[in-house]
Amino acid sequence: MIEENKPQHVSKELESWVEQTTGLTKPDKVYWCDGSELENRKLLSFLTESKQIIKLNEKKYPNCYLYRTNENDVARVEDRTLICTDSEVEAGPTNRWMKKETAFRMMQDLFKEIMAGRTMYVVPYLLGPEGSSFSQVGVELTDSAYVAVNMRILTRMGDIALQELNRKKEFVKAIHSIGNLDPEKRYICHFPDERLLMSINTVYGGNAILSKKPHALRIASIIARKEGWLAEHMFLLEIVNKENDKNYYISGALPSASGKTNLAMIQPSKAFKDFTARTVGDDISWLFSGKNGEMRGINPENGFFGVAYGTGPYSNPNILESLKKNTIFTNVALNPKDNTPWWEGLSEFPETLYDWTGKEWHKGGSSAAHMNSRFTTPIKQYRFKSDRYEDPDGVEISAMLFGGRRSSLLPLVYEAQTFEQGILVGAMTRAETTAAQSGAARVVRDDPMSMIAFCGYNMGDYFNHWFEFAEKIKKRPKVFNVNWFRKDENGNYIWPGFGENFRILEWMIKRIDGTVKAKEFPIGFLPYVEDINLNGMDFDVERLKKLLYFDKDGWAGELIKVKEFFDKFGERFPKKLWDEFDKMNKRVLDYVPEN
Ligand code: GTP
Ligand code: SPV
Ligand code: MN
């Protein structure tokens, strides 16, 4: 077996684990990634020459590539994502569980000699800013060069991680193989006790790029509980009011493919020229308590793995320039005329087009780009990033928001009256599913804190942990809930969304500053209609009233569903959360509408 590019100083633990994995998987070659530009070019040339990836137009899209996954491998597979512990109760009623020994044996069998004839890449990566006490090291061993080049964009990969490892000693171990892409033998296993991840028969993002959901959320959430912080499925947005030079940091949880990246990259509409908005993170936030009782947050990632489909000049003008270089596209369509990537929403339909599977596309067929097509692009080259994104101490959180896709009932925005009530608002999130996970799209499901698929342990304990964490926070962020996705009788979105969402963010800022009153309802505070700034926008106030209406009967029904979900956790469900629930439920039932 050939070993290439092995660094001089490697810890004994790492060395012996790599050896052990090599013994099991039997690759022809082991290549240690250093994260250099030269190495990246080599990997991409290899992928291009072996026809695994398509190099795009070098003039229009320098250093950009298109990758097509197998048609059966286009999204996270939640029913094959397993938490593997001694007892099922550790995983809780919302996760799929397998006994640790059973899962380990199963994975050992599947990995046996699986890398024969292939190269195994050793990919050390750092999650979080260099030098931050919150950063974590991981090492992924993978036989996919595509995974390696994605990790280089999404994490701080290579030597920088090994150096950090020499200081920190501890690291998360991740093993991945393309295998043979058999969907019946596809598994993403999490072994929290060993801080080990094993994934096979997939190359799709969150299944295979193990630094993402498997490490930065599932394993990190378990570490966070032990250490007293939170790992959340949240974007992190910086807003500056240039008029008074005040900064606000808003973290927000919305389920997969439900608007985190778009909101994190919002360009305030013209009516708000005093404000700038900058991105700290678009998908994952690690939150902790600061010295003065404030809540702080970092983005553990170093790049964006965003939904391409629908991204365009209206929805997300800020990102477009960044996608023109050093970007890997997955499952978008291809314009064969000039060899450029294309997806619905980017521009007018080109004359000729290959769909995401590589077949010629015809009008009237299904979408040309896959609904869950993605771009992988570095934060560094994103013009609207916050200067603070690499701050090792993170940023101070001013507000948090929860939400999801709901075609009815949920108002455009409401505010929790206390932080504890805010925990309830997060915990009772129910939202429609999307193309980001396989299975039925657009069905309403319980998705507390948008973490249903990402909490690595019993969610009853997770809710408890939120309350424990809250006790450390003395300067409490306000908590809001948003819903951009209400539909009218014709099935069209009522609220235009995207840049116009800044109108809602502005209201939140006024609430943070205490410069605007709000009206109390059983679920929390709702805005007075006249306090939502509609300047420069053609939007009927009557429609806004509808979006800010409190529907007593609807909410009574909603809370019945919420209770059914909460009941699943039995003893492990926090009493404090039941208290919050009971209070809200009573207020809803006692409510007498004004005329
Ligand atoms: P993940 O990366 O899967 O976690 O997704 P995300 O939460 O970052 O979602 P993203 O911002 O990529 O948006 C996903 C989809 O939601 C895209 O198709 C967007 O066009 C759509 N979307 C985002 N914001 C809005 C909005 O304000 N209104 C409407 N109607 N659609 C939106
Ligand atoms: C999500 O599904 O929430 C994503 C994409 O952000 S993935 O990395 O595949 O999880
Ligand atoms: Mn996500």
XYZ file of C-alpha atoms and ligand atoms in Angstrom:
638
model
C 0.000 0.000 0.000
C 1.297 3.425 -0.965
C 1.130 6.299 1.476
C 1.449 9.817 0.136
C 1.972 13.265 1.590
C 1.980 12.064 5.184
C 2.866 14.954 7.505
C 5.762 14.622 9.906
C 3.980 15.148 13.179
C 0.930 12.990 13.508
C -0.426 11.898 16.867
C -0.144 8.216 17.743
C -3.914 7.984 18.073
C -4.540 9.372 14.596
C -1.799 7.265 13.067
C -3.038 4.009 14.532
C -6.672 4.753 13.660
C -5.710 5.439 10.036
C -3.736 2.193 10.024
C -6.625 0.279 11.488
C -9.085 1.693 8.940
C -6.652 0.927 6.143
C -6.493 -2.665 7.386
C -10.270 -2.890 7.248
C -10.986 -1.083 3.979
C -7.795 -2.036 2.049
C -7.306 1.007 -0.198
C -4.513 0.885 -2.799
C -3.272 4.239 -1.637
C -3.583 6.542 1.372
C -3.303 10.228 0.620
C -3.004 12.774 3.442
C -4.653 16.078 2.500
C -2.765 19.255 3.396
C -5.414 21.665 2.127
C -3.076 23.420 -0.324
C -4.150 24.999 -3.578
C -1.883 22.678 -5.536
C -3.450 19.626 -3.966
C -6.935 20.958 -4.701
C -6.062 21.375 -8.382
C -4.704 17.840 -8.501
C -7.839 16.380 -6.958
C -10.072 18.332 -9.306
C -7.989 17.311 -12.338
C -8.262 13.705 -11.261
C -12.046 14.029 -10.888
C -12.293 15.712 -14.299
C -10.077 13.232 -16.106
C -11.879 10.272 -14.606
C -15.161 11.869 -15.760
C -16.603 12.059 -12.250
C -16.955 15.812 -12.462
C -17.413 18.308 -15.293
C -15.183 21.325 -15.512
C -17.276 24.391 -16.362
C -16.455 27.309 -18.668
C -13.114 28.592 -17.374
C -13.726 32.145 -18.623
C -17.206 32.584 -17.208
C -16.869 30.269 -14.209
C -13.168 29.938 -13.361
C -12.316 26.907 -11.237
C -15.968 25.798 -11.085
C -17.252 22.255 -11.472
C -20.470 20.334 -11.880
C -21.012 17.054 -10.111
C -23.963 14.732 -10.670
C -24.855 12.262 -7.963
C -26.571 8.985 -8.574
C -30.299 9.543 -9.084
C -31.050 7.623 -5.910
C -28.651 9.725 -3.842
C -29.847 13.331 -3.887
C -30.741 14.180 -0.278
C -30.235 13.267 3.340
C -31.791 9.920 4.215
C -33.240 10.308 7.669
C -34.579 6.773 7.923
C -31.064 5.422 7.386
C -29.382 7.854 9.770
C -28.771 6.039 13.026
C -27.771 6.956 16.549
C -25.882 3.964 17.882
C -25.729 3.675 21.656
C -26.141 1.001 24.333
C -29.742 1.853 25.092
C -32.516 3.231 22.933
C -33.552 5.839 25.459
C -30.294 7.725 24.820
C -31.406 8.307 21.233
C -34.973 9.117 22.262
C -38.272 8.803 20.419
C -37.351 11.085 17.506
C -34.145 9.376 16.349
C -33.603 6.033 14.655
C -31.569 3.872 16.970
C -29.451 0.781 16.626
C -27.609 -1.015 19.381
C -23.994 0.061 19.311
C -22.437 -3.396 18.935
C -24.916 -4.437 16.248
C -24.361 -1.264 14.250
C -20.613 -1.485 14.603
C -20.534 -5.077 13.381
C -22.830 -4.228 10.483
C -20.631 -1.316 9.432
C -17.420 -3.317 9.823
C -18.875 -5.902 7.430
C -19.944 -3.277 4.929
C -16.548 -1.541 5.039
C -14.520 -4.720 4.614
C -12.129 -4.195 1.654
C -14.531 -1.600 0.272
C -11.696 0.725 -0.788
C -9.752 -1.892 -2.757
C -8.572 -0.308 -6.003
C -9.281 3.173 -4.627
C -7.459 5.923 -2.775
C -8.358 6.719 0.798
C -8.089 10.433 1.528
C -7.205 11.493 5.055
C -9.022 14.780 5.534
C -8.219 16.615 8.788
C -10.581 19.520 9.376
C -11.207 22.251 11.882
C -14.713 23.416 12.771
C -14.760 26.974 14.071
C -12.270 29.825 13.880
C -8.579 29.121 14.390
C -7.620 29.600 18.027
C -11.187 29.592 19.314
C -11.727 27.592 22.482
C -14.956 26.422 20.860
C -13.374 24.988 17.743
C -13.248 21.235 17.222
C -11.063 18.982 15.134
C -12.290 16.084 13.051
C -10.640 13.738 10.597
C -12.606 12.139 7.784
C -11.243 9.115 5.960
C -13.016 8.904 2.621
C -12.574 7.231 -0.753
C -14.357 10.118 -2.472
C -12.222 12.919 -3.886
C -15.470 14.841 -4.383
C -16.054 14.752 -0.624
C -12.464 15.883 -0.030
C -12.743 18.930 -2.320
C -16.066 19.865 -0.713
C -14.550 19.590 2.770
C -11.776 21.910 1.668
C -14.368 24.604 0.998
C -16.713 23.931 3.902
C -14.128 23.540 6.678
C -10.634 24.715 7.529
C -8.998 21.655 6.058
C -5.506 20.171 6.117
C -2.416 21.359 8.006
C -4.306 24.003 9.973
C -6.458 21.262 11.519
C -3.477 19.022 12.306
C -1.774 21.907 14.086
C -4.890 22.490 16.151
C -5.040 18.754 16.833
C -1.546 18.863 18.305
C -2.856 21.387 20.829
C -6.287 19.846 21.458
C -5.531 16.113 21.233
C -9.199 15.153 20.902
C -10.834 14.685 17.533
C -13.984 13.291 15.956
C -13.337 10.254 13.774
C -15.291 9.942 10.549
C -15.125 7.137 7.997
C -16.901 7.346 4.677
C -17.069 5.226 1.564
C -18.942 5.651 -1.698
C -19.311 1.881 -1.519
C -21.518 0.794 -4.397
C -24.307 3.363 -3.758
C -26.768 0.595 -2.912
C -29.645 2.499 -1.291
C -30.666 -0.592 0.678
C -27.253 -0.695 2.308
C -26.886 3.030 2.820
C -26.242 3.972 6.438
C -25.040 7.013 8.305
C -24.108 5.800 11.778
C -23.249 7.939 14.786
C -21.365 6.417 17.715
C -21.410 9.199 20.305
C -19.440 7.263 22.965
C -16.522 6.854 20.566
C -17.093 10.185 18.803
C -17.103 8.090 15.644
C -19.082 8.484 12.414
C -19.427 5.847 9.707
C -21.228 6.486 6.425
C -21.485 4.267 3.368
C -23.147 3.949 -0.065
C -23.821 7.673 -0.503
C -21.986 10.821 -1.571
C -24.765 13.351 -1.026
C -23.761 16.340 1.166
C -25.155 15.863 4.639
C -24.799 12.062 4.379
C -21.170 12.031 3.277
C -19.542 15.373 4.072
C -19.375 14.303 7.683
C -18.215 17.663 9.024
C -21.702 18.990 8.361
C -24.768 17.611 10.125
C -23.141 14.409 11.458
C -20.313 16.196 13.281
C -21.284 19.882 13.601
C -24.791 19.069 14.819
C -25.381 15.471 15.937
C -22.062 14.773 17.653
C -21.529 18.436 18.574
C -24.964 18.617 20.218
C -23.925 15.771 22.520
C -20.596 17.409 23.336
C -22.421 20.709 23.836
C -24.760 19.181 26.384
C -21.827 17.840 28.390
C -19.969 21.126 28.213
C -22.902 23.484 28.707
C -23.428 25.090 25.303
C -25.674 24.562 22.263
C -25.056 23.301 18.710
C -27.953 24.558 16.597
C -29.293 24.428 13.040
C -29.154 28.206 12.824
C -27.885 30.920 10.534
C -26.146 33.913 12.069
C -26.843 37.332 10.609
C -25.248 40.694 11.383
C -27.289 43.843 10.917
C -25.723 47.285 11.294
C -27.750 50.434 11.674
C -25.387 52.945 10.114
C -27.339 55.844 11.531
C -26.453 55.083 15.141
C -23.673 52.564 14.459
C -25.425 49.818 16.373
C -24.827 46.132 15.608
C -27.354 43.365 15.991
C -26.692 39.648 15.644
C -29.668 37.447 14.929
C -29.450 33.668 14.929
C -32.311 31.727 13.468
C -33.474 28.171 13.066
C -35.540 27.257 10.015
C -35.780 23.666 8.768
C -33.777 22.405 5.794
C -34.515 24.271 2.558
C -36.698 26.765 4.403
C -34.780 30.002 4.077
C -31.736 30.145 6.375
C -29.200 30.845 3.623
C -31.509 33.358 1.977
C -32.120 35.226 5.225
C -28.463 35.091 6.247
C -27.606 36.781 2.938
C -30.482 39.246 2.868
C -30.032 42.486 0.992
C -32.249 45.060 2.721
C -34.793 46.459 0.302
C -34.360 50.050 -0.863
C -36.501 51.500 1.917
C -33.785 50.576 4.420
C -30.713 52.394 3.219
C -29.522 53.043 6.761
C -28.967 49.340 7.300
C -26.428 46.825 6.111
C -26.776 43.094 6.544
C -23.797 40.719 6.623
C -23.455 36.969 7.027
C -21.647 35.252 9.888
C -23.057 31.815 9.063
C -25.870 30.322 7.009
C -26.604 26.872 8.454
C -25.057 25.988 11.805
C -24.347 28.051 14.930
C -22.588 27.022 18.097
C -23.918 29.111 20.971
C -22.373 29.643 24.372
C -22.562 31.941 27.368
C -20.113 34.815 27.566
C -18.351 36.299 30.592
C -21.033 38.904 31.191
C -23.980 36.569 30.901
C -24.499 37.354 27.245
C -25.203 34.734 24.612
C -22.478 34.360 21.997
C -22.293 32.435 18.753
C -19.790 31.199 16.200
C -20.196 29.668 12.783
C -18.225 26.401 12.781
C -18.150 26.253 8.987
C -15.948 27.944 6.409
C -18.162 27.768 3.341
C -21.748 27.586 2.177
C -23.489 24.411 1.043
C -26.560 26.198 -0.230
C -29.627 25.248 -2.248
C -28.993 26.339 -5.863
C -32.526 25.797 -7.155
C -34.418 29.085 -6.854
C -31.306 31.175 -6.138
C -31.346 34.254 -8.345
C -31.361 38.018 -8.670
C -34.626 38.366 -6.758
C -34.161 35.783 -4.025
C -30.472 36.173 -3.232
C -28.617 38.790 -5.312
C -25.686 38.855 -2.857
C -24.501 35.313 -3.460
C -24.535 35.350 -7.277
C -21.102 36.935 -7.720
C -19.584 34.385 -5.313
C -20.916 31.511 -7.375
C -18.903 32.627 -10.392
C -15.589 31.188 -9.195
C -14.117 28.367 -7.083
C -17.530 26.762 -6.660
C -18.677 23.156 -6.916
C -22.225 22.687 -8.159
C -24.078 19.473 -7.431
C -27.116 18.338 -9.426
C -27.769 21.611 -11.237
C -28.575 21.699 -14.967
C -26.003 22.453 -17.668
C -26.204 24.845 -20.581
C -24.240 22.906 -23.204
C -23.853 25.911 -25.469
C -21.313 27.616 -23.259
C -20.785 24.938 -20.613
C -22.236 26.975 -17.766
C -24.366 25.850 -14.827
C -28.062 26.674 -14.745
C -31.002 26.243 -12.420
C -34.549 27.491 -12.164
C -34.559 31.059 -10.864
C -31.084 31.984 -12.114
C -32.159 33.495 -15.459
C -34.416 32.881 -18.451
C -34.415 29.311 -19.733
C -31.494 28.812 -22.097
C -32.266 27.512 -25.609
C -30.787 24.121 -24.919
C -30.339 22.538 -21.578
C -29.242 19.280 -19.990
C -31.074 18.427 -16.801
C -29.344 17.457 -13.571
C -29.095 13.836 -14.690
C -27.338 14.865 -17.912
C -30.277 14.238 -20.240
C -31.608 16.764 -22.702
C -34.317 18.811 -21.007
C -37.678 19.635 -22.605
C -40.196 22.248 -21.507
C -43.065 20.732 -19.564
C -40.912 18.014 -18.044
C -39.818 17.933 -14.424
C -37.383 20.530 -13.124
C -34.055 20.902 -14.947
C -32.019 21.348 -11.790
C -32.820 19.089 -8.866
C -34.896 20.864 -6.193
C -32.136 19.997 -3.731
C -29.280 20.972 -6.067
C -26.465 22.660 -4.169
C -23.504 25.018 -4.488
C -20.387 24.632 -2.362
C -18.608 27.965 -2.144
C -16.064 29.524 0.262
C -17.144 32.210 2.733
C -13.856 33.989 2.128
C -14.834 35.122 -1.357
C -18.338 36.189 -0.326
C -18.397 39.977 -0.423
C -21.133 40.382 2.180
C -19.558 38.313 4.949
C -19.328 39.855 8.394
C -15.885 40.983 9.535
C -16.591 39.019 12.679
C -17.037 35.592 11.115
C -13.573 34.515 12.216
C -13.748 36.109 15.656
C -12.657 33.332 18.048
C -14.956 34.739 20.745
C -17.967 34.816 18.467
C -20.584 37.549 18.330
C -23.136 38.626 20.915
C -26.619 37.418 20.031
C -29.353 40.081 20.178
C -32.268 37.907 19.079
C -33.134 34.403 17.990
C -35.825 33.326 15.645
C -37.603 30.084 14.931
C -39.934 29.211 12.111
C -40.690 27.020 9.161
C -42.937 26.563 6.177
C -46.599 26.811 7.099
C -49.203 27.559 4.466
C -51.743 28.608 7.108
C -52.236 29.649 10.754
C -48.697 30.717 11.711
C -48.454 34.525 11.559
C -45.771 36.340 9.607
C -44.069 37.125 12.904
C -44.712 36.986 16.629
C -42.572 37.490 19.682
C -42.269 35.360 22.798
C -42.909 37.271 26.016
C -40.024 35.669 27.889
C -37.001 33.594 26.972
C -38.605 30.509 28.554
C -41.684 31.020 26.436
C -39.258 31.339 23.534
C -37.988 27.836 24.279
C -41.586 26.646 23.979
C -41.998 28.542 20.704
C -38.938 26.745 19.337
C -39.966 23.370 20.741
C -43.476 23.532 19.285
C -42.305 24.252 15.732
C -44.249 22.198 13.227
C -43.263 22.677 9.609
C -43.651 21.299 6.112
C -40.884 19.030 4.856
C -38.846 19.836 1.733
C -36.670 18.174 -0.906
C -33.646 18.342 1.412
C -34.622 15.006 2.914
C -35.828 11.969 1.030
C -39.444 10.965 1.599
C -42.670 12.874 1.213
C -42.200 16.601 0.723
C -44.672 19.189 2.021
C -46.088 17.280 4.934
C -46.329 19.057 8.271
C -44.188 17.427 10.925
C -42.911 18.283 14.380
C -39.538 19.916 13.986
C -38.504 21.442 17.311
C -35.846 24.120 16.852
C -35.503 22.725 13.277
C -33.415 20.027 14.941
C -35.642 16.982 14.513
C -33.116 15.375 12.173
C -30.005 16.733 13.855
C -30.202 16.328 17.614
C -27.830 13.472 18.468
C -29.557 12.497 21.711
C -32.943 12.247 23.424
C -34.821 15.442 22.626
C -36.443 15.366 26.069
C -32.951 15.880 27.476
C -32.310 18.440 24.769
C -35.252 20.578 25.907
C -33.966 20.276 29.478
C -30.569 21.380 28.304
C -32.059 24.494 26.725
C -33.469 25.500 30.124
C -30.154 24.782 31.852
C -28.362 26.833 29.264
C -30.894 29.664 29.658
C -30.020 29.941 33.334
C -26.502 30.984 32.426
C -27.749 33.716 30.124
C -28.454 36.935 31.963
C -28.668 39.209 28.918
C -31.398 37.346 27.183
C -31.974 37.643 23.475
C -35.519 38.259 22.366
C -37.135 35.264 20.686
C -39.320 35.516 17.601
C -41.156 33.169 15.288
C -41.496 33.842 11.566
C -43.400 32.316 8.680
C -42.779 33.590 5.143
C -44.800 30.785 3.606
C -48.504 31.528 4.101
C -50.552 30.793 0.979
C -53.752 32.265 -0.424
C -56.761 30.372 -1.748
C -54.984 29.886 -5.082
C -51.949 28.344 -3.491
C -49.720 31.372 -4.040
C -47.426 32.778 -1.366
C -49.029 35.848 0.175
C -45.864 37.504 1.446
C -43.216 38.281 -1.223
C -40.410 37.170 1.107
C -36.661 37.344 0.445
C -35.391 40.992 0.545
C -38.795 42.123 1.790
C -38.257 40.026 4.907
C -36.062 42.876 6.065
C -39.279 44.708 6.977
C -39.841 42.075 9.631
C -36.224 42.154 10.776
C -36.540 45.920 11.163
C -39.580 45.445 13.398
C -37.576 42.971 15.488
C -34.793 45.521 15.855
C -37.276 48.107 17.030
C -38.542 45.587 19.577
C -34.962 44.904 20.718
C -34.400 48.639 21.113
C -37.767 49.044 22.819
C -38.903 51.740 20.423
C -42.151 50.127 19.347
C -45.049 48.598 21.240
C -46.705 45.298 20.367
C -50.043 43.729 21.097
C -50.358 40.851 23.536
C -52.027 37.643 22.396
C -52.131 34.161 23.939
C -49.115 33.050 21.852
C -47.029 36.162 22.504
C -46.737 39.660 21.050
C -47.944 40.430 17.545
C -47.029 43.643 15.715
C -49.482 46.469 15.262
C -50.050 46.437 11.523
C -48.962 50.068 11.179
C -45.583 49.267 12.736
C -44.519 47.075 9.824
C -42.808 49.433 7.418
C -44.374 48.980 3.974
C -42.650 51.994 2.383
C -41.852 51.490 -1.265
C -43.781 48.248 -1.349
C -46.997 47.513 -3.121
C -48.651 45.367 -0.486
C -52.251 45.606 0.596
C -52.621 46.380 4.319
C -55.631 44.061 4.452
C -53.413 41.179 3.415
C -50.908 42.136 6.080
C -53.709 42.113 8.645
C -54.512 38.584 7.567
C -50.886 37.545 8.054
C -50.859 39.033 11.543
C -54.199 37.633 12.633
C -54.515 35.447 15.715
C -56.850 32.533 14.962
C -58.027 31.142 18.296
C -59.575 27.923 16.982
C -56.652 27.221 14.716
C -54.226 27.598 17.617
C -56.307 25.436 19.919
C -56.031 22.686 17.270
C -52.314 23.331 16.808
C -51.638 22.939 20.513
C -53.449 19.591 20.562
C -50.920 18.367 17.988
C -48.048 19.885 19.937
C -49.181 18.115 23.084
C -49.347 14.769 21.263
C -45.730 15.280 20.282
C -44.569 16.401 23.729
C -46.286 13.398 25.310
C -43.889 11.074 23.464
C -41.036 12.089 25.758
C -42.695 10.901 28.965
C -40.559 11.388 32.067
C -37.727 13.030 30.195
C -39.788 16.012 29.178
C -38.957 19.065 31.328
C -41.581 20.226 33.787
C -40.703 23.813 32.936
C -41.702 23.211 29.348
C -45.017 21.643 30.366
C -45.635 24.695 32.538
C -44.998 27.015 29.608
C -47.217 24.865 27.425
C -50.062 24.752 29.949
C -49.951 28.521 30.398
C -50.137 29.136 26.677
C -52.816 26.539 26.155
C -54.965 28.086 28.886
C -54.548 31.570 27.449
C -55.597 30.312 24.030
C -58.676 28.532 25.354
C -59.702 31.496 27.549
C -59.202 34.035 24.806
C -62.190 36.164 23.863
C -61.670 37.875 20.507
C -62.281 41.634 20.350
C -64.751 42.886 17.829
P -30.617 24.124 4.051
O -29.328 24.473 3.426
O -31.235 22.894 3.509
O -30.553 24.074 5.549
O -31.693 25.248 3.607
P -31.920 26.754 4.052
O -32.755 26.809 5.282
O -30.652 27.500 4.068
O -32.874 27.278 2.874
P -32.566 28.301 1.682
O -32.316 29.691 2.175
O -31.549 27.724 0.802
O -33.974 28.306 0.952
C -34.537 27.131 0.461
C -35.707 27.401 -0.425
O -36.640 28.249 0.223
C -35.335 28.074 -1.727
O -36.007 27.433 -2.784
C -35.823 29.471 -1.566
O -36.198 30.001 -2.787
C -36.995 29.336 -0.608
N -37.134 30.552 0.210
C -36.195 31.111 1.003
N -36.640 32.255 1.557
C -37.904 32.424 1.112
C -38.911 33.428 1.325
O -38.725 34.409 2.053
N -40.109 33.242 0.693
C -40.342 32.159 -0.104
N -41.535 32.059 -0.675
N -39.415 31.218 -0.350
C -38.216 31.337 0.262
C -29.870 20.555 5.338
O -30.472 19.613 4.800
O -30.303 21.122 6.365
C -28.628 21.071 4.749
C -28.008 20.318 3.692
O -28.117 22.084 5.183
S -27.104 18.962 4.293
O -25.742 19.365 4.466
O -27.218 17.939 3.286
O -27.646 18.544 5.549
Mn -29.300 23.025 6.810
